[in-house]
Amino acid sequence: MRPKSVSLFSALACLVVVPAAAHAAPFDPEAATQAYLATLKGAARAQSDAYFEGGYWLLLWGTLAAVFADFILLRTGLSARFRNWAERVTKRRFVQSMLYGVPYVIISSTILVPWTIYTGYVREKQYGLLTQGFGDWAGEQAILLVLNIIAFSLIIALVMNGIRRSPKRWWLWGTGMAALTMVFFIMIAPVFINPLFNTYTELAPGPVRDRIVGMAQSRGIPANHIYVFDQSKQHKRISANVAGIGPTIRISLNDNLLKRTTLSETAAVMGHEMGHYVLNHSLRLAIGFGLVFGFCFWIASLVVPGIVARWGAGWGIRGIDDVAAWPVYSIVITILILAMTPVKNTLIRSQESEADAFGLDVAREPDGFAQAAMQLSEYRKIEPGPVEEFLFYDHPSGRTRVRMSMEWKARHLADPRPK
């Protein structure tokens, strides 16, 4: 008889317990989102907002500074002198254009030194985001200068060659060149450029590596090598990437991510980065940005001839196919690139949102993803208005990302309430 009495007691208990659970408040994604947002408040939130909002003005002032540097090269006749020097060195016009790029990058970068120091060092230090001393920071800027000399010398030569071959349709050449250049740098950067600034080592065996390998293998991502790089020596931002194309593919995460996040946060971030690889975002972004630059080149092909005809002789420019006219092209394209900021941001932001959704599906860590989004909000305004987000954000805002993760949690988990 005892088993029956126990069974009867259990049944009665269920009658009491089940209705109580049925009346529990359902999980509310918006309330959960607000709970996360409330963890960033006071001085920390004010600083995050101020830093990011200040970046809006940096877009404008940075453009004006670049235009000023190019105008100085034209007004002083330095651009024509660079061309004359290149012509004395060689008779080959393609090589002349490459040689022109060397003093062009050096002098224009020198003109912009005060601006570079303020935006890249002083301001970052003021907001507590940079961990480098000035000497180390300046050393990396010198490496960047060398890389810019090489890259811009080639770009200038290719664009000017296109202008000489087809003065009216060179922008078509420029569009394809821009896309191919982006693909090229996406391929070589992980292997040859990134190690110039950081040391890459294999991630040690353990729970983090096991989790990353498991997620990668579940989506067919090569995971033979997973690298950690020492970015804490430069700043404290968390970061990771699945970069490269074909044989140059690398899964990498910085040491800040390992030090400042839990396993669930790390998995969420890495799931997001894997999304970029699986969804072919590198190639799609290269095509998208190629079209953006193509539009800017097309407008430049219509505007620059008039500028050169009006003021070119005074600047020592012989025609639109003269490499000394490069600063004119640069000024026009720089202004157009600023005007295209919402388009560029939308291209990137849409892919970041796709990667967010992918990462939630592969990692299944909505709270980890929300917590990582809160960490990123140390330097990104967490709750912008819709127009503000459209214009200035190249990633979804912290609020958007936390809300997405809470909605995913409500849809996919049996009991989505925080434990």
Coordinates of C-alpha atoms in Angstrom, one line a residue:
M1 CA 0.0 0.0 0.0
R2 CA 2.9 2.4 0.6
P3 CA 3.8 2.8 -3.1
K4 CA 0.3 3.9 -3.8
S5 CA 0.3 6.5 -1.0
V6 CA 3.5 7.9 -2.3
S7 CA 2.1 8.1 -5.9
L8 CA -1.0 9.8 -4.6
F9 CA 1.1 12.3 -2.7
S10 CA 3.2 13.1 -5.8
A11 CA 0.1 13.6 -7.9
L12 CA -1.3 16.0 -5.3
A13 CA 2.0 17.9 -5.2
C14 CA 2.0 18.3 -9.0
L15 CA -1.5 19.8 -8.7
V16 CA -0.1 22.4 -6.4
V17 CA 3.3 23.1 -8.0
V18 CA 2.3 23.1 -11.7
P19 CA -0.3 25.9 -11.5
A20 CA 2.2 28.0 -9.5
A21 CA 4.8 27.7 -12.3
A22 CA 2.2 28.4 -14.9
H23 CA 1.6 31.8 -13.3
A24 CA 5.3 32.8 -13.3
A25 CA 6.0 35.9 -15.3
P26 CA 7.1 35.1 -18.9
F27 CA 10.5 36.1 -20.1
D28 CA 10.4 39.7 -21.5
P29 CA 13.2 40.4 -24.0
E30 CA 12.8 44.2 -23.6
A31 CA 12.9 44.0 -19.8
A32 CA 16.0 41.8 -20.0
T33 CA 17.6 44.2 -22.4
Q34 CA 17.0 47.1 -20.1
A35 CA 18.5 45.2 -17.2
Y36 CA 21.7 44.8 -19.2
L37 CA 21.8 48.4 -20.3
A38 CA 21.3 49.5 -16.7
T39 CA 24.7 48.0 -15.9
L40 CA 26.4 50.8 -17.8
K41 CA 25.5 54.0 -16.1
G42 CA 26.8 57.2 -14.5
A43 CA 30.3 58.3 -15.4
A44 CA 31.1 55.2 -17.4
R45 CA 28.1 55.7 -19.7
A46 CA 28.8 59.4 -20.0
Q47 CA 32.4 58.7 -21.0
S48 CA 31.4 56.1 -23.6
D49 CA 28.8 58.5 -25.1
A50 CA 31.3 61.4 -25.2
Y51 CA 34.1 59.3 -26.8
F52 CA 31.8 57.9 -29.5
E53 CA 30.0 61.2 -30.2
G54 CA 33.3 63.0 -30.5
G55 CA 34.1 60.6 -33.3
Y56 CA 31.3 62.1 -35.4
W57 CA 33.2 65.3 -35.5
L58 CA 36.5 63.5 -36.2
L59 CA 35.1 62.3 -39.5
L60 CA 34.6 65.9 -40.6
W61 CA 37.8 67.4 -39.2
G62 CA 39.8 64.4 -40.5
T63 CA 38.5 65.0 -44.0
L64 CA 39.3 68.7 -43.8
A65 CA 42.8 67.9 -42.5
A66 CA 43.4 65.5 -45.4
V67 CA 42.1 68.1 -47.9
F68 CA 44.3 70.8 -46.4
A69 CA 47.4 68.6 -46.8
D70 CA 46.6 67.9 -50.4
F71 CA 45.9 71.6 -51.1
I72 CA 49.3 72.6 -49.6
L73 CA 51.0 70.2 -52.0
L74 CA 49.2 71.8 -54.9
R75 CA 49.5 75.5 -53.7
T76 CA 53.2 75.3 -53.0
G77 CA 54.0 73.5 -56.2
L78 CA 55.4 70.5 -54.3
S79 CA 53.3 68.1 -56.3
A80 CA 54.8 69.3 -59.5
R81 CA 58.2 69.0 -58.0
F82 CA 57.6 65.4 -57.0
R83 CA 56.7 64.7 -60.6
N84 CA 59.7 66.5 -62.0
W85 CA 62.0 64.4 -59.7
A86 CA 60.4 61.2 -60.8
E87 CA 60.8 62.1 -64.5
R88 CA 64.5 62.7 -63.9
V89 CA 64.9 59.2 -62.4
T90 CA 63.0 57.3 -65.1
K91 CA 61.2 57.7 -68.4
R92 CA 58.6 55.0 -67.7
R93 CA 55.4 56.7 -66.7
F94 CA 54.1 53.9 -64.5
V95 CA 57.3 53.9 -62.5
Q96 CA 57.3 57.7 -62.4
S97 CA 53.9 57.5 -60.8
M98 CA 55.1 55.0 -58.2
L99 CA 58.1 57.2 -57.4
Y100 CA 55.8 60.2 -57.1
G101 CA 54.0 58.3 -54.4
V102 CA 57.0 58.2 -52.1
P103 CA 57.4 61.9 -51.3
Y104 CA 53.7 62.4 -51.6
V105 CA 52.9 60.0 -48.7
I106 CA 55.9 61.2 -46.7
I107 CA 55.1 65.0 -46.9
S108 CA 51.4 64.7 -46.6
S109 CA 51.8 62.4 -43.6
T110 CA 54.2 64.9 -42.1
I111 CA 51.7 67.7 -42.5
L112 CA 49.1 65.6 -40.7
V113 CA 51.4 64.7 -37.8
P114 CA 49.7 66.9 -35.2
W115 CA 46.3 65.5 -36.2
T116 CA 47.6 62.0 -36.1
I117 CA 49.1 62.4 -32.6
Y118 CA 45.9 63.9 -31.3
T119 CA 43.5 61.4 -32.7
G120 CA 45.7 58.3 -32.4
Y121 CA 47.5 59.0 -29.1
V122 CA 46.4 61.9 -27.0
R123 CA 42.6 61.4 -27.3
E124 CA 42.9 57.6 -26.7
K125 CA 45.0 58.2 -23.6
Q126 CA 42.4 60.8 -22.4
Y127 CA 39.7 58.1 -22.5
G128 CA 41.9 55.4 -21.0
L129 CA 41.8 53.2 -24.0
L130 CA 45.4 53.2 -25.1
T131 CA 48.0 51.2 -23.0
Q132 CA 51.0 52.1 -25.1
G133 CA 53.7 54.6 -24.3
F134 CA 54.4 57.3 -26.9
G135 CA 57.6 55.7 -28.1
D136 CA 56.0 52.4 -28.9
W137 CA 53.0 54.1 -30.5
A138 CA 55.3 56.2 -32.6
G139 CA 57.3 53.2 -33.7
E140 CA 54.1 51.5 -35.0
Q141 CA 53.2 54.7 -36.8
A142 CA 56.6 54.5 -38.6
I143 CA 55.8 51.0 -39.7
L144 CA 52.4 52.2 -41.0
L145 CA 54.1 55.0 -42.9
V146 CA 56.3 52.5 -44.7
L147 CA 53.3 50.3 -45.5
N148 CA 51.4 53.4 -46.8
I149 CA 54.3 54.4 -49.0
I150 CA 54.3 50.9 -50.6
A151 CA 50.5 50.7 -50.9
F152 CA 49.8 54.2 -52.1
S153 CA 52.7 54.2 -54.6
L154 CA 51.1 51.2 -56.3
I155 CA 47.6 52.6 -56.1
I156 CA 48.6 55.9 -57.5
A157 CA 50.4 54.2 -60.4
L158 CA 47.5 51.9 -61.2
V159 CA 44.9 54.7 -61.1
M160 CA 47.0 57.1 -63.2
N161 CA 47.7 54.3 -65.7
G162 CA 44.0 53.8 -66.1
I163 CA 43.5 57.6 -66.6
R164 CA 46.1 57.7 -69.3
R165 CA 44.6 54.7 -71.1
S166 CA 41.0 55.8 -70.9
P167 CA 40.5 59.4 -69.7
K168 CA 36.7 59.2 -69.8
R169 CA 36.2 55.6 -68.6
W170 CA 39.1 55.1 -66.2
W171 CA 36.7 55.0 -63.3
L172 CA 35.6 51.5 -64.5
W173 CA 39.2 50.4 -64.2
G174 CA 39.3 52.0 -60.8
T175 CA 36.3 50.1 -59.6
G176 CA 37.7 46.8 -60.4
M177 CA 41.1 47.8 -59.1
A178 CA 39.7 48.9 -55.8
A179 CA 37.8 45.6 -55.3
L180 CA 40.9 43.5 -56.3
T181 CA 43.1 45.6 -54.0
M182 CA 40.8 44.9 -51.1
V183 CA 40.8 41.2 -51.7
F184 CA 44.6 41.3 -52.0
F185 CA 45.0 43.0 -48.7
I186 CA 42.5 40.7 -47.0
M187 CA 44.6 37.8 -48.1
I188 CA 48.0 39.1 -47.2
A189 CA 47.2 41.1 -44.0
P190 CA 46.7 38.1 -41.7
V191 CA 50.0 36.5 -42.7
F192 CA 52.3 39.3 -43.5
I193 CA 51.0 42.6 -42.0
N194 CA 49.4 41.8 -38.7
P195 CA 52.5 40.1 -37.3
L196 CA 54.4 43.3 -37.8
F197 CA 52.5 44.8 -34.9
N198 CA 51.7 41.8 -32.7
T199 CA 53.1 38.4 -31.8
Y200 CA 50.9 35.4 -32.7
T201 CA 51.1 32.2 -30.8
E202 CA 49.0 29.0 -30.8
L203 CA 46.1 29.0 -28.3
A204 CA 46.9 26.6 -25.5
P205 CA 44.9 23.4 -25.1
G206 CA 41.9 23.8 -22.8
P207 CA 38.2 24.6 -22.6
V208 CA 38.5 27.7 -24.7
R209 CA 40.3 26.0 -27.6
D210 CA 38.0 23.0 -27.3
R211 CA 34.9 25.2 -27.6
I212 CA 36.3 27.1 -30.6
V213 CA 37.3 24.0 -32.4
G214 CA 34.0 22.4 -31.8
M215 CA 32.1 25.4 -33.2
A216 CA 34.4 25.7 -36.2
Q217 CA 34.1 22.0 -37.1
S218 CA 30.3 22.2 -36.8
R219 CA 30.4 24.8 -39.6
G220 CA 33.2 23.4 -41.8
I221 CA 35.7 26.1 -40.8
P222 CA 39.4 25.1 -40.8
A223 CA 40.6 25.0 -37.2
N224 CA 44.0 23.5 -37.4
H225 CA 45.5 26.7 -36.1
I226 CA 44.0 29.1 -33.6
Y227 CA 46.1 32.1 -32.7
V228 CA 46.3 34.4 -29.7
F229 CA 47.9 37.8 -30.3
D230 CA 49.2 40.2 -27.6
Q231 CA 47.0 43.3 -28.3
S232 CA 46.9 44.2 -24.6
K233 CA 50.2 46.0 -25.2
Q234 CA 48.4 48.5 -27.4
H235 CA 44.9 48.8 -25.9
K236 CA 42.3 47.1 -23.8
R237 CA 39.6 46.4 -26.4
I238 CA 38.4 42.9 -26.9
S239 CA 38.8 41.6 -30.5
A240 CA 38.9 38.5 -32.6
N241 CA 38.7 37.6 -36.3
V242 CA 38.6 34.8 -38.8
A243 CA 40.6 36.5 -41.5
G244 CA 42.1 35.6 -44.9
I245 CA 41.1 33.8 -48.0
G246 CA 42.0 30.3 -49.0
P247 CA 45.4 29.2 -47.6
T248 CA 45.7 32.4 -45.5
I249 CA 42.7 31.7 -43.3
R250 CA 43.4 32.2 -39.6
I251 CA 41.2 32.1 -36.5
S252 CA 42.7 34.6 -34.1
L253 CA 41.6 36.2 -30.8
N254 CA 43.4 38.8 -28.8
D255 CA 44.6 38.3 -25.3
N256 CA 42.1 40.9 -24.0
L257 CA 39.3 38.6 -25.0
L258 CA 40.9 35.7 -23.0
K259 CA 41.6 37.9 -19.9
R260 CA 38.4 40.0 -19.8
T261 CA 35.6 37.6 -20.8
T262 CA 34.0 34.3 -19.6
L263 CA 34.0 31.2 -21.7
S264 CA 30.4 31.9 -22.8
E265 CA 31.4 35.4 -23.9
T266 CA 34.4 34.2 -25.7
A267 CA 32.3 31.5 -27.5
A268 CA 29.8 34.1 -28.5
V269 CA 32.4 36.5 -29.9
M270 CA 34.1 33.7 -31.8
G271 CA 30.8 32.5 -33.2
H272 CA 30.2 35.9 -34.6
E273 CA 33.6 36.0 -36.2
M274 CA 33.0 32.6 -37.8
G275 CA 29.9 34.0 -39.3
H276 CA 32.0 36.4 -41.3
Y277 CA 33.9 33.5 -42.8
V278 CA 30.9 31.2 -43.5
L279 CA 28.9 34.0 -45.0
N280 CA 31.7 35.2 -47.3
H281 CA 31.7 38.6 -45.9
S282 CA 35.3 39.5 -46.9
L283 CA 34.6 38.9 -50.5
R284 CA 31.2 40.6 -50.4
L285 CA 32.6 43.6 -48.6
A286 CA 35.4 43.9 -51.1
I287 CA 32.8 44.0 -53.9
G288 CA 30.6 46.5 -52.0
F289 CA 33.5 48.8 -51.3
G290 CA 34.7 48.5 -54.8
L291 CA 31.4 49.8 -56.0
V292 CA 31.5 52.7 -53.5
F293 CA 34.9 53.7 -54.7
G294 CA 33.8 53.2 -58.3
F295 CA 31.0 55.7 -57.7
C296 CA 33.5 58.2 -56.2
F297 CA 35.9 57.6 -59.1
W298 CA 33.1 58.3 -61.6
I299 CA 32.2 61.6 -59.9
A300 CA 35.9 62.5 -59.8
S301 CA 36.2 61.8 -63.6
L302 CA 33.5 64.4 -64.2
V303 CA 34.7 67.0 -61.7
V304 CA 38.5 66.9 -61.9
P305 CA 38.9 67.9 -65.5
G306 CA 37.2 71.2 -64.8
I307 CA 39.3 71.9 -61.7
V308 CA 42.5 71.1 -63.6
A309 CA 41.4 73.3 -66.5
R310 CA 40.7 76.2 -64.2
W311 CA 43.6 76.1 -61.7
G312 CA 46.0 73.3 -63.0
A313 CA 48.4 75.6 -64.8
G314 CA 49.0 77.6 -61.7
W315 CA 49.8 74.4 -59.8
G316 CA 52.2 73.1 -62.5
I317 CA 49.8 70.4 -63.7
R318 CA 49.9 69.5 -67.4
G319 CA 46.6 67.7 -67.7
I320 CA 44.3 65.2 -66.0
D321 CA 46.7 62.3 -66.8
D322 CA 49.6 64.1 -65.1
V323 CA 50.6 62.4 -61.8
A324 CA 51.0 65.9 -60.3
A325 CA 47.2 66.1 -60.5
W326 CA 46.9 63.3 -57.9
P327 CA 46.2 65.7 -55.0
V328 CA 43.2 67.0 -57.0
Y329 CA 41.8 63.5 -57.4
S330 CA 42.5 62.9 -53.7
I331 CA 40.7 66.0 -52.6
V332 CA 37.6 65.1 -54.6
I333 CA 37.5 61.5 -53.6
T334 CA 38.2 62.2 -49.9
I335 CA 35.2 64.6 -49.8
L336 CA 33.0 62.0 -51.7
I337 CA 34.1 59.2 -49.3
L338 CA 32.9 61.4 -46.4
A339 CA 29.6 61.9 -48.1
M340 CA 29.3 58.1 -48.6
T341 CA 29.8 57.4 -44.9
P342 CA 26.2 56.2 -44.3
V343 CA 26.5 53.8 -47.3
K344 CA 29.8 52.4 -46.1
N345 CA 28.5 52.0 -42.6
T346 CA 25.4 50.3 -43.8
L347 CA 27.4 47.8 -45.9
I348 CA 29.5 46.9 -42.8
R349 CA 26.7 47.1 -40.3
S350 CA 24.4 44.7 -42.3
Q351 CA 27.2 42.1 -42.4
E352 CA 27.9 42.5 -38.7
S353 CA 24.2 41.9 -38.0
E354 CA 24.3 38.8 -40.1
A355 CA 27.3 37.6 -38.2
D356 CA 25.6 38.4 -34.9
A357 CA 22.7 36.1 -35.9
F358 CA 25.1 33.4 -37.0
G359 CA 27.1 33.6 -33.8
L360 CA 24.0 33.2 -31.7
D361 CA 23.0 30.1 -33.6
V362 CA 26.4 28.5 -33.5
A363 CA 27.4 29.4 -30.0
R364 CA 24.0 29.4 -28.4
E365 CA 25.2 31.8 -25.7
P366 CA 22.7 34.8 -25.8
D367 CA 23.8 36.0 -22.3
G368 CA 27.4 35.7 -23.3
F369 CA 26.8 37.7 -26.4
A370 CA 24.9 40.4 -24.5
Q371 CA 27.7 40.6 -21.9
A372 CA 30.3 40.9 -24.7
A373 CA 28.2 43.7 -26.3
M374 CA 28.2 45.5 -23.0
Q375 CA 32.0 45.3 -22.9
L376 CA 32.2 46.8 -26.4
S377 CA 30.1 49.6 -25.1
E378 CA 33.0 50.9 -23.1
Y379 CA 33.9 53.0 -26.2
R380 CA 30.7 52.7 -28.4
K381 CA 27.6 54.8 -27.4
I382 CA 25.3 52.1 -26.3
E383 CA 21.9 53.5 -27.1
P384 CA 21.8 55.9 -30.1
G385 CA 18.7 57.2 -31.9
P386 CA 17.8 55.4 -35.1
V387 CA 19.0 58.1 -37.4
E388 CA 22.2 58.4 -35.4
E389 CA 22.8 54.6 -35.7
F390 CA 22.1 54.7 -39.5
L391 CA 24.6 57.6 -40.1
F392 CA 27.5 56.8 -37.8
Y393 CA 27.5 53.2 -36.7
D394 CA 29.4 50.6 -38.7
H395 CA 28.4 48.0 -36.2
P396 CA 25.0 47.5 -34.5
S397 CA 24.7 49.5 -31.3
G398 CA 25.0 47.8 -28.0
R399 CA 21.3 48.1 -27.4
T400 CA 20.5 46.5 -30.8
R401 CA 22.9 43.6 -30.1
V402 CA 21.6 43.0 -26.5
R403 CA 18.0 43.1 -27.7
M404 CA 18.8 40.6 -30.6
S405 CA 20.4 38.2 -28.1
M406 CA 17.4 38.4 -25.7
E407 CA 15.0 37.8 -28.5
W408 CA 17.0 34.8 -29.6
K409 CA 17.0 33.6 -26.1
A410 CA 13.2 33.9 -25.9
R411 CA 12.7 32.0 -29.1
H412 CA 15.2 29.2 -28.6
L413 CA 15.7 28.3 -25.0
A414 CA 13.2 26.3 -23.0
D415 CA 13.6 28.5 -19.9
P416 CA 15.1 31.8 -21.1
R417 CA 14.9 33.5 -17.6
P418 CA 18.3 34.4 -16.2
K419 CA 19.6 31.7 -13.9

